[in-house]
Tab-separated table of C-alpha atoms in Angstrom:
chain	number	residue	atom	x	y	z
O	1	UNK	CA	113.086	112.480	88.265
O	2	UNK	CA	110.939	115.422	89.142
O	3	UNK	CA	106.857	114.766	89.173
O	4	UNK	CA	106.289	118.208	90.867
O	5	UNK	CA	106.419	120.021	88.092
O	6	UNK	CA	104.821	120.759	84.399
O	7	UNK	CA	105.353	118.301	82.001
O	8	UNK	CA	108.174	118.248	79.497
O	9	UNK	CA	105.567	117.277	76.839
O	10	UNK	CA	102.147	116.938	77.169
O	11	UNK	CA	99.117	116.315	74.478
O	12	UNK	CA	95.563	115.374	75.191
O	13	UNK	CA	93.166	113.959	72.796
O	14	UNK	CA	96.026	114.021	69.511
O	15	UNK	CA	94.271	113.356	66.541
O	16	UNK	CA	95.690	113.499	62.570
O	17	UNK	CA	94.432	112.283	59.828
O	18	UNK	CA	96.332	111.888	56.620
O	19	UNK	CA	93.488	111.613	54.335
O	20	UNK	CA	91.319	108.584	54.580
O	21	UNK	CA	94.378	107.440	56.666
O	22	UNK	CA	94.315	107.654	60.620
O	23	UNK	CA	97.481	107.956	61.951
O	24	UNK	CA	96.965	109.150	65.901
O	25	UNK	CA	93.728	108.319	67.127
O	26	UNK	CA	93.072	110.473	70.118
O	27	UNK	CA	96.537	110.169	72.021
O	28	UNK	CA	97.375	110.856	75.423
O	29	UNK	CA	101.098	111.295	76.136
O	30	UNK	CA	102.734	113.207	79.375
O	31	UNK	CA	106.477	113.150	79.817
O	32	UNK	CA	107.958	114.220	82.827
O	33	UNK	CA	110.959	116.394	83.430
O	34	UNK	CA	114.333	114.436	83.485
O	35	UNK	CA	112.860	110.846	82.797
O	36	UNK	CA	113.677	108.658	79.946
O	37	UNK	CA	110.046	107.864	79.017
O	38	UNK	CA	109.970	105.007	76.350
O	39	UNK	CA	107.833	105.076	73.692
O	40	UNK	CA	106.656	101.967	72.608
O	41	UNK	CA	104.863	100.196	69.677
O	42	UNK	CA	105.943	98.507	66.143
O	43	UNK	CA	106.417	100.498	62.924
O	44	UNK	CA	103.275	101.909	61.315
O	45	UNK	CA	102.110	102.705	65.450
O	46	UNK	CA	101.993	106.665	65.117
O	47	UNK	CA	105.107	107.316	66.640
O	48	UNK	CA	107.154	109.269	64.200
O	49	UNK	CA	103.839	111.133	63.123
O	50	UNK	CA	103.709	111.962	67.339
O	51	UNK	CA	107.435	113.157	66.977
O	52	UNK	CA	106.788	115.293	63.708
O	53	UNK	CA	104.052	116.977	65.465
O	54	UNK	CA	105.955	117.459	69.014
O	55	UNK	CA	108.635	119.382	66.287
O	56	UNK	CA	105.853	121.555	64.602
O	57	UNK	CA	106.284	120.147	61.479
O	58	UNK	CA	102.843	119.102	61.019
O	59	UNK	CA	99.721	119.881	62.557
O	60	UNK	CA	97.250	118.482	64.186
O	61	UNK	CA	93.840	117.529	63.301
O	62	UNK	CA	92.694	118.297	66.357
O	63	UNK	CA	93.372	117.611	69.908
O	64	UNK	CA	96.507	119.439	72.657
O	65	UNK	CA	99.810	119.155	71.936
O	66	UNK	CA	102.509	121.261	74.614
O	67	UNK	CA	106.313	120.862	74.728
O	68	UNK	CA	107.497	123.176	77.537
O	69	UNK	CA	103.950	124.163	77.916
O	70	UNK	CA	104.160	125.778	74.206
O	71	UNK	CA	101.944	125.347	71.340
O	72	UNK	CA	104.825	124.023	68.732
O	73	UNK	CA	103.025	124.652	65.892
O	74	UNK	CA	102.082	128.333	66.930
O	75	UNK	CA	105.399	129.011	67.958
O	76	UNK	CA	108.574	126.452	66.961
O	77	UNK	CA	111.110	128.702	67.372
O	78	UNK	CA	110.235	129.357	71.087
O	79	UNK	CA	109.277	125.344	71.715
O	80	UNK	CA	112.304	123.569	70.223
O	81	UNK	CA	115.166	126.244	71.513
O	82	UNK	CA	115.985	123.341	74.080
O	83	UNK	CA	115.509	120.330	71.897
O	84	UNK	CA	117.834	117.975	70.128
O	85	UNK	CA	116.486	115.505	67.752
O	86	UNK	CA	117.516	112.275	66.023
O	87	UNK	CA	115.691	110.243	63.281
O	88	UNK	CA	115.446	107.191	62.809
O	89	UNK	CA	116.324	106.982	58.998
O	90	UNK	CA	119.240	109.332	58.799
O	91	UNK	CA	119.518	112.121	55.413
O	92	UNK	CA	122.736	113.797	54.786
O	93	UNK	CA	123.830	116.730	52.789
O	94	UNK	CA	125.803	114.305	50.870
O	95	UNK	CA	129.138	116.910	49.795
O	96	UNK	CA	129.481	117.908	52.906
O	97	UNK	CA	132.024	116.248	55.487
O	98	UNK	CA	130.362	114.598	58.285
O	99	UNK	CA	132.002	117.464	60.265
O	100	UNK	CA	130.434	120.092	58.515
O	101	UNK	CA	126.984	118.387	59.418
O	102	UNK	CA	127.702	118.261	62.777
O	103	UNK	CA	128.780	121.599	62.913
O	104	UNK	CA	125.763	122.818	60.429
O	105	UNK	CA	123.223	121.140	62.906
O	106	UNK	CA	124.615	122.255	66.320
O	107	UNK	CA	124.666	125.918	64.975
O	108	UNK	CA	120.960	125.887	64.772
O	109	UNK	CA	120.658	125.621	68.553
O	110	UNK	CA	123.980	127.968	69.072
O	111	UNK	CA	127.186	125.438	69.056
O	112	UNK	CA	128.637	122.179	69.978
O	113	UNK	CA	130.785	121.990	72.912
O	114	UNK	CA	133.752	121.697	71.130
O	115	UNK	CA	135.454	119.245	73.927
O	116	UNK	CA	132.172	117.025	74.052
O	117	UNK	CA	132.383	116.756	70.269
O	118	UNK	CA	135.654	115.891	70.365
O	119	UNK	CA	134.917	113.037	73.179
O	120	UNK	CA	131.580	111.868	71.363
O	121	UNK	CA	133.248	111.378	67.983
O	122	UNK	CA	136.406	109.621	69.643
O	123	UNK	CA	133.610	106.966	71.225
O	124	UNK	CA	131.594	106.652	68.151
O	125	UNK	CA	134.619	105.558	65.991
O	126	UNK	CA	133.460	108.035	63.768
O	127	UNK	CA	135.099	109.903	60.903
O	128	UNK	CA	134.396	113.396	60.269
O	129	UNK	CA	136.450	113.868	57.219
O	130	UNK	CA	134.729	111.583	55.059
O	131	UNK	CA	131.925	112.876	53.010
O	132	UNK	CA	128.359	112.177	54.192
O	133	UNK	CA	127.445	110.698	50.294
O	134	UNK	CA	130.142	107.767	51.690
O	135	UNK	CA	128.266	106.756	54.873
O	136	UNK	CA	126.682	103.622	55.881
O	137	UNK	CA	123.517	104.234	57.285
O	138	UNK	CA	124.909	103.241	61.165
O	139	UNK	CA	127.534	106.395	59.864
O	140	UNK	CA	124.709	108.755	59.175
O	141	UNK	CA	123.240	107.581	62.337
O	142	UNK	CA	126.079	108.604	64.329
O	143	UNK	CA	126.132	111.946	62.900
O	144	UNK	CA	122.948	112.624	64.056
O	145	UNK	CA	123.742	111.377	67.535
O	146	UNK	CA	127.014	113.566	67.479
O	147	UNK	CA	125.115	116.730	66.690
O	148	UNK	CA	122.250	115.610	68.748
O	149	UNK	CA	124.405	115.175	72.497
O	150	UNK	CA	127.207	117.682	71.415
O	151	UNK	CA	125.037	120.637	72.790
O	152	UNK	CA	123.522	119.952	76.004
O	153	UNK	CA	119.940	120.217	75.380
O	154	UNK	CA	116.517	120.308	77.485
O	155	UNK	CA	114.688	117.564	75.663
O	156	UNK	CA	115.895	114.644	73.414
O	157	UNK	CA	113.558	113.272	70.790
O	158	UNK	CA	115.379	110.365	69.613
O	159	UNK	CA	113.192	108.212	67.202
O	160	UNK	CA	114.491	104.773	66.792
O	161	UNK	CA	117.746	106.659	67.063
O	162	UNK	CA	119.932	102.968	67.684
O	163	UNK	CA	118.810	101.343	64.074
O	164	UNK	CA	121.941	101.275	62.198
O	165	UNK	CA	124.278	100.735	65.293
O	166	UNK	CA	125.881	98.168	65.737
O	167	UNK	CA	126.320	96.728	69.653
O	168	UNK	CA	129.360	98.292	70.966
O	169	UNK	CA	127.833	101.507	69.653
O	170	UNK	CA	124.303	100.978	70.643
O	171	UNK	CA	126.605	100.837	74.427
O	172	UNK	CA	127.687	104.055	73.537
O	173	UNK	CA	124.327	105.849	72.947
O	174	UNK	CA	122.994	104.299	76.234
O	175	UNK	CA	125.827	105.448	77.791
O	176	UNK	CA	125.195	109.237	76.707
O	177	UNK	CA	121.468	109.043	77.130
O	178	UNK	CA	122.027	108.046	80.977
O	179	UNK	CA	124.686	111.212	81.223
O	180	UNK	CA	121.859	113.544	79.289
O	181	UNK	CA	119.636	112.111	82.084
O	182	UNK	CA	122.017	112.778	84.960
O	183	UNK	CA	122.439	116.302	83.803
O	184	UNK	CA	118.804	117.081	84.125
O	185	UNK	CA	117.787	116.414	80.452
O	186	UNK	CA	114.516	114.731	79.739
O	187	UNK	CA	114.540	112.199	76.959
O	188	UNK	CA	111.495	110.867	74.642
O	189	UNK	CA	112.994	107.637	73.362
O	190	UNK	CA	110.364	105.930	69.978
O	191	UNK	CA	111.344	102.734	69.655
O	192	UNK	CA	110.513	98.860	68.524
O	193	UNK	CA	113.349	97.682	70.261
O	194	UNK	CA	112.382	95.955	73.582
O	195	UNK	CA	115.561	95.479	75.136
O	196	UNK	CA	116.283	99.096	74.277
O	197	UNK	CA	113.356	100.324	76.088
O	198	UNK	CA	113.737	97.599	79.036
O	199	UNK	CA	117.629	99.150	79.841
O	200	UNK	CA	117.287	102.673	79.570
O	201	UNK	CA	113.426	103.444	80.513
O	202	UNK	CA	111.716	104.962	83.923
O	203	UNK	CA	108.617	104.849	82.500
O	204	UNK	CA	106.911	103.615	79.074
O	205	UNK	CA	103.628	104.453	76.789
O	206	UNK	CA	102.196	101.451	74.232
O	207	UNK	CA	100.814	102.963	71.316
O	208	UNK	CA	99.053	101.253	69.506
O	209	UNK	CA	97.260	101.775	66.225
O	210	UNK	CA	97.859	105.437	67.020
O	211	UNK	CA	96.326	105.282	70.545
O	212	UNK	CA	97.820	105.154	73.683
O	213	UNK	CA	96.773	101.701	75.215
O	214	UNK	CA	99.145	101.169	78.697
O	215	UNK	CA	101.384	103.865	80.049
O	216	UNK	CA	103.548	103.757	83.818
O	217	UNK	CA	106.544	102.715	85.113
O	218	UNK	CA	108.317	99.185	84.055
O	219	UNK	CA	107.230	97.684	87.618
O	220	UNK	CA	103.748	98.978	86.707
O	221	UNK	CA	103.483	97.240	83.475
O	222	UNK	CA	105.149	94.185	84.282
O	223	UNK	CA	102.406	93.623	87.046
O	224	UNK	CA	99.645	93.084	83.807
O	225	UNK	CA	101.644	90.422	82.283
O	226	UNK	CA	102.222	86.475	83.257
O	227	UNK	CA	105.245	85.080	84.774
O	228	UNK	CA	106.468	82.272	83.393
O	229	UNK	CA	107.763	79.199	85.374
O	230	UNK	CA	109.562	76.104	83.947
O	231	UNK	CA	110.216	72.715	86.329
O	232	UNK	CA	111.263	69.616	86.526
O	233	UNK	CA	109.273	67.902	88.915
O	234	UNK	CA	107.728	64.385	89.712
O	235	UNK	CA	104.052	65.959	89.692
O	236	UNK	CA	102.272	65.218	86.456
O	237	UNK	CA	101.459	67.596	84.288
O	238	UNK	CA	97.588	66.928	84.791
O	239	UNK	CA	97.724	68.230	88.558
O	240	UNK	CA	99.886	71.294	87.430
O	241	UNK	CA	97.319	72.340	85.121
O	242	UNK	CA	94.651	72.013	87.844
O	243	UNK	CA	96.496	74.524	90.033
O	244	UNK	CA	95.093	77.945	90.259
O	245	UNK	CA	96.296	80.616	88.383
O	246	UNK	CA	97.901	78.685	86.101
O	247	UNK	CA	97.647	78.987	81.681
O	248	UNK	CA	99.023	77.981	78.329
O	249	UNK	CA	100.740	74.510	80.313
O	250	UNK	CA	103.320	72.744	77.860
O	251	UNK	CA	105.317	69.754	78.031
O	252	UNK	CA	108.909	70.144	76.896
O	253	UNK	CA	110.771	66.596	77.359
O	254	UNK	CA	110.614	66.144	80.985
O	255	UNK	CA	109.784	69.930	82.029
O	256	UNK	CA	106.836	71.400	82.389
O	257	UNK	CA	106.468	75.043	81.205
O	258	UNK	CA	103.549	77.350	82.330
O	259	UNK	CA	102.156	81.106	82.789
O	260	UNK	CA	100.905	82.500	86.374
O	261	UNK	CA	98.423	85.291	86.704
O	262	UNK	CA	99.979	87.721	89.319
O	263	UNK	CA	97.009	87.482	91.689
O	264	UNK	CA	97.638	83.847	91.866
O	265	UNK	CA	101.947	83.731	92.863
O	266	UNK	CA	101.339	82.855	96.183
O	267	UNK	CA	99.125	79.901	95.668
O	268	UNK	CA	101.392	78.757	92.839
O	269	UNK	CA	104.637	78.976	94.961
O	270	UNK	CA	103.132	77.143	97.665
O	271	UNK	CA	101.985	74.119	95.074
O	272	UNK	CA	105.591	73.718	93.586
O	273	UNK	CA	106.746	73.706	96.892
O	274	UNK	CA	104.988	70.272	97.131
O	275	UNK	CA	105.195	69.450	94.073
O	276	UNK	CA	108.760	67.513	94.188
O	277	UNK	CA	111.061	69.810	92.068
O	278	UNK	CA	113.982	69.293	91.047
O	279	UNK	CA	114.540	72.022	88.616
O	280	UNK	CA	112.942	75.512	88.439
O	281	UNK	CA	113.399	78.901	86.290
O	282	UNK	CA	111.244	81.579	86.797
O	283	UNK	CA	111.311	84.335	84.063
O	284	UNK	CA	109.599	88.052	84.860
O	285	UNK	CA	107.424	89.526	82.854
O	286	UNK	CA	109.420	91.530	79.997
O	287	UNK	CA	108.226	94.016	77.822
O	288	UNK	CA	107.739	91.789	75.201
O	289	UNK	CA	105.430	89.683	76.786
O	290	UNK	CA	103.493	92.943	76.986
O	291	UNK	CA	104.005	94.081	73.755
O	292	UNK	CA	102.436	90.746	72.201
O	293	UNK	CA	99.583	91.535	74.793
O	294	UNK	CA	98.454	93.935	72.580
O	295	UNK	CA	99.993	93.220	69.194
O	296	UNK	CA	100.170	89.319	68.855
O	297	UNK	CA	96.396	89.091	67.898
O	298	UNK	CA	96.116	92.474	66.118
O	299	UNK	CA	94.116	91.521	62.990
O	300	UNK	CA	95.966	93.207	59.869
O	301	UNK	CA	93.436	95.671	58.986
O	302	UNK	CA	94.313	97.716	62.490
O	303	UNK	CA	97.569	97.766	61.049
O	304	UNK	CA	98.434	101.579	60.070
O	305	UNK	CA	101.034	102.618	56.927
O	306	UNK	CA	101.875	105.725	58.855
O	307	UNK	CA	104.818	105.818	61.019
């Protein structure tokens, strides 16, 4: 991953309003070149409206928004040559073959590579003969993907582009986001889907509420979260709870579950070492942990109806 150069997509201060309705709140976003760069936060967040604006299909309120260093509202023919996209919720022509989409959407950026479409629709299971009015929706999702990785592109916006998959296919659109990646591509991946974000991400943004609230690499983020230890151990749970560092203590049968502060590991590991255990797990912090962070209290009028 190159941070040398200008960012893939860049925007400063991204405001729209829909209305009385606020759907990006002053967001700051920079995605680097050839980095899978997560974008995190649950539906109603202000990432699809981020993505429609990236595309130039709406505009801004007010605020920067760059992809390749262009304007894509001033000029979306120029911004998007080098972009392949995927929704998230899938619309077909529905009397056309699936085929005929593929081929429909890949002529708008100049061709698939016939031998890579070949190769991706083998993988997928897919079946390009049907008609798209017949598709399930994890169908119409692979026809997107098809179109979207048959034609080597620049930049991938993929939003929530795994809903619909099921998990041997969800392997196979990890699989071709990490060859997109190897070839130099850079990918913006919107999604709710932790694990998703956890497996294929170098480095994440939390939006939340339209707002950009932690962005950085996974070991970056993981340092602002708790790790949480569970032992068995013949220390009672009244000294454990006195220990530095320590929060939110449970009893669970005879273990003893608990969160550490980072600042405080050291002092914690040496008090279990005297502590007389005879069981231990230690969990990292995860993404999730994170997410809740910032969404688990979230009162429901900061919730947003935009996407």
């Amino acid at each position: 991953m190159r941070t040398d150069q200008a960012p893939v997509v860049h925007t400063s201060r991204l405001v729209k309003d829909f209305g009385r309705t606020t759907a990006l709140a002053g967001l700051d976003l920079t995605v680097t070149q050839g980095e899978v760069h997560g974008f995190l936060g649950p539906n109603g967040a202000g990432k699809s409206t981020t993505l429609r604006v990236l595309l130039g299909l709406i505009r801004p309120t007010s605020g920067t928004v760059r992809v390749f260093g262009i304007d894509p509202w001033a000029e979306p023919v120029k911004a998007h040559r080098d972009v392949a996209y995927v929704p998230g919720d899938v619309t077909l022509w529905p009397n056309l073959t699936g085929g005929e989409v593929i081929d429909l959407l890949t002529g708008l950026r100049g061709g698939a590579d016939q031998a890579l479409r070949r190769q991706l629709i083998e993988e997928f299971d897919f079946d390009p003969r049907k008609r798209a009015r017949t598709y399930s929706r994890g169908n119409r999702q692979k026809t997107a993907l098809i179109a979207a990785f048959s034609r080597p592109a620049k930049l991938y916006l993929l939003d929530e582009p795994s809903s619909g998959l099921d998990p041997v296919m969800d392997a196979v659109f990890r699989r071709h986001v990490r060859r997109v990646t190897a070839e130099g591509a850079t990918v913006l991946l919107s999604s709710h889907i932790l694990a998703e974000v956890e497996q294929l991400c170098d480095r994440v943004t939390i939006i939340r509420a339209g707002a950009a609230v932690e962005s950085g690499t996974l070991a970056e983020l993981r340092h602002l979260t708790r790790t949480r230890f569970r032992i068995i151990a013949s220390t009672p749970a009244e000294a454990v709870s006195s220990w530095q560092g320590v929060y939110d203590l449970r009893t669970d049968g005879d273990a003893v579950e608990f969160d550490a502060d980072p600042a405080h590991l050291g002092h914690v590991m040496e008090s279990l070492a005297a502590a007389g255990i005879t069981g231990i797990t230690a969990a990292p912090p995860s993404l999730e942990e994170l997410f809740l962070r910032h969404y688990g209290q979230q009162p429901p009028a900061e919730q947003s109806t935009v996407r």
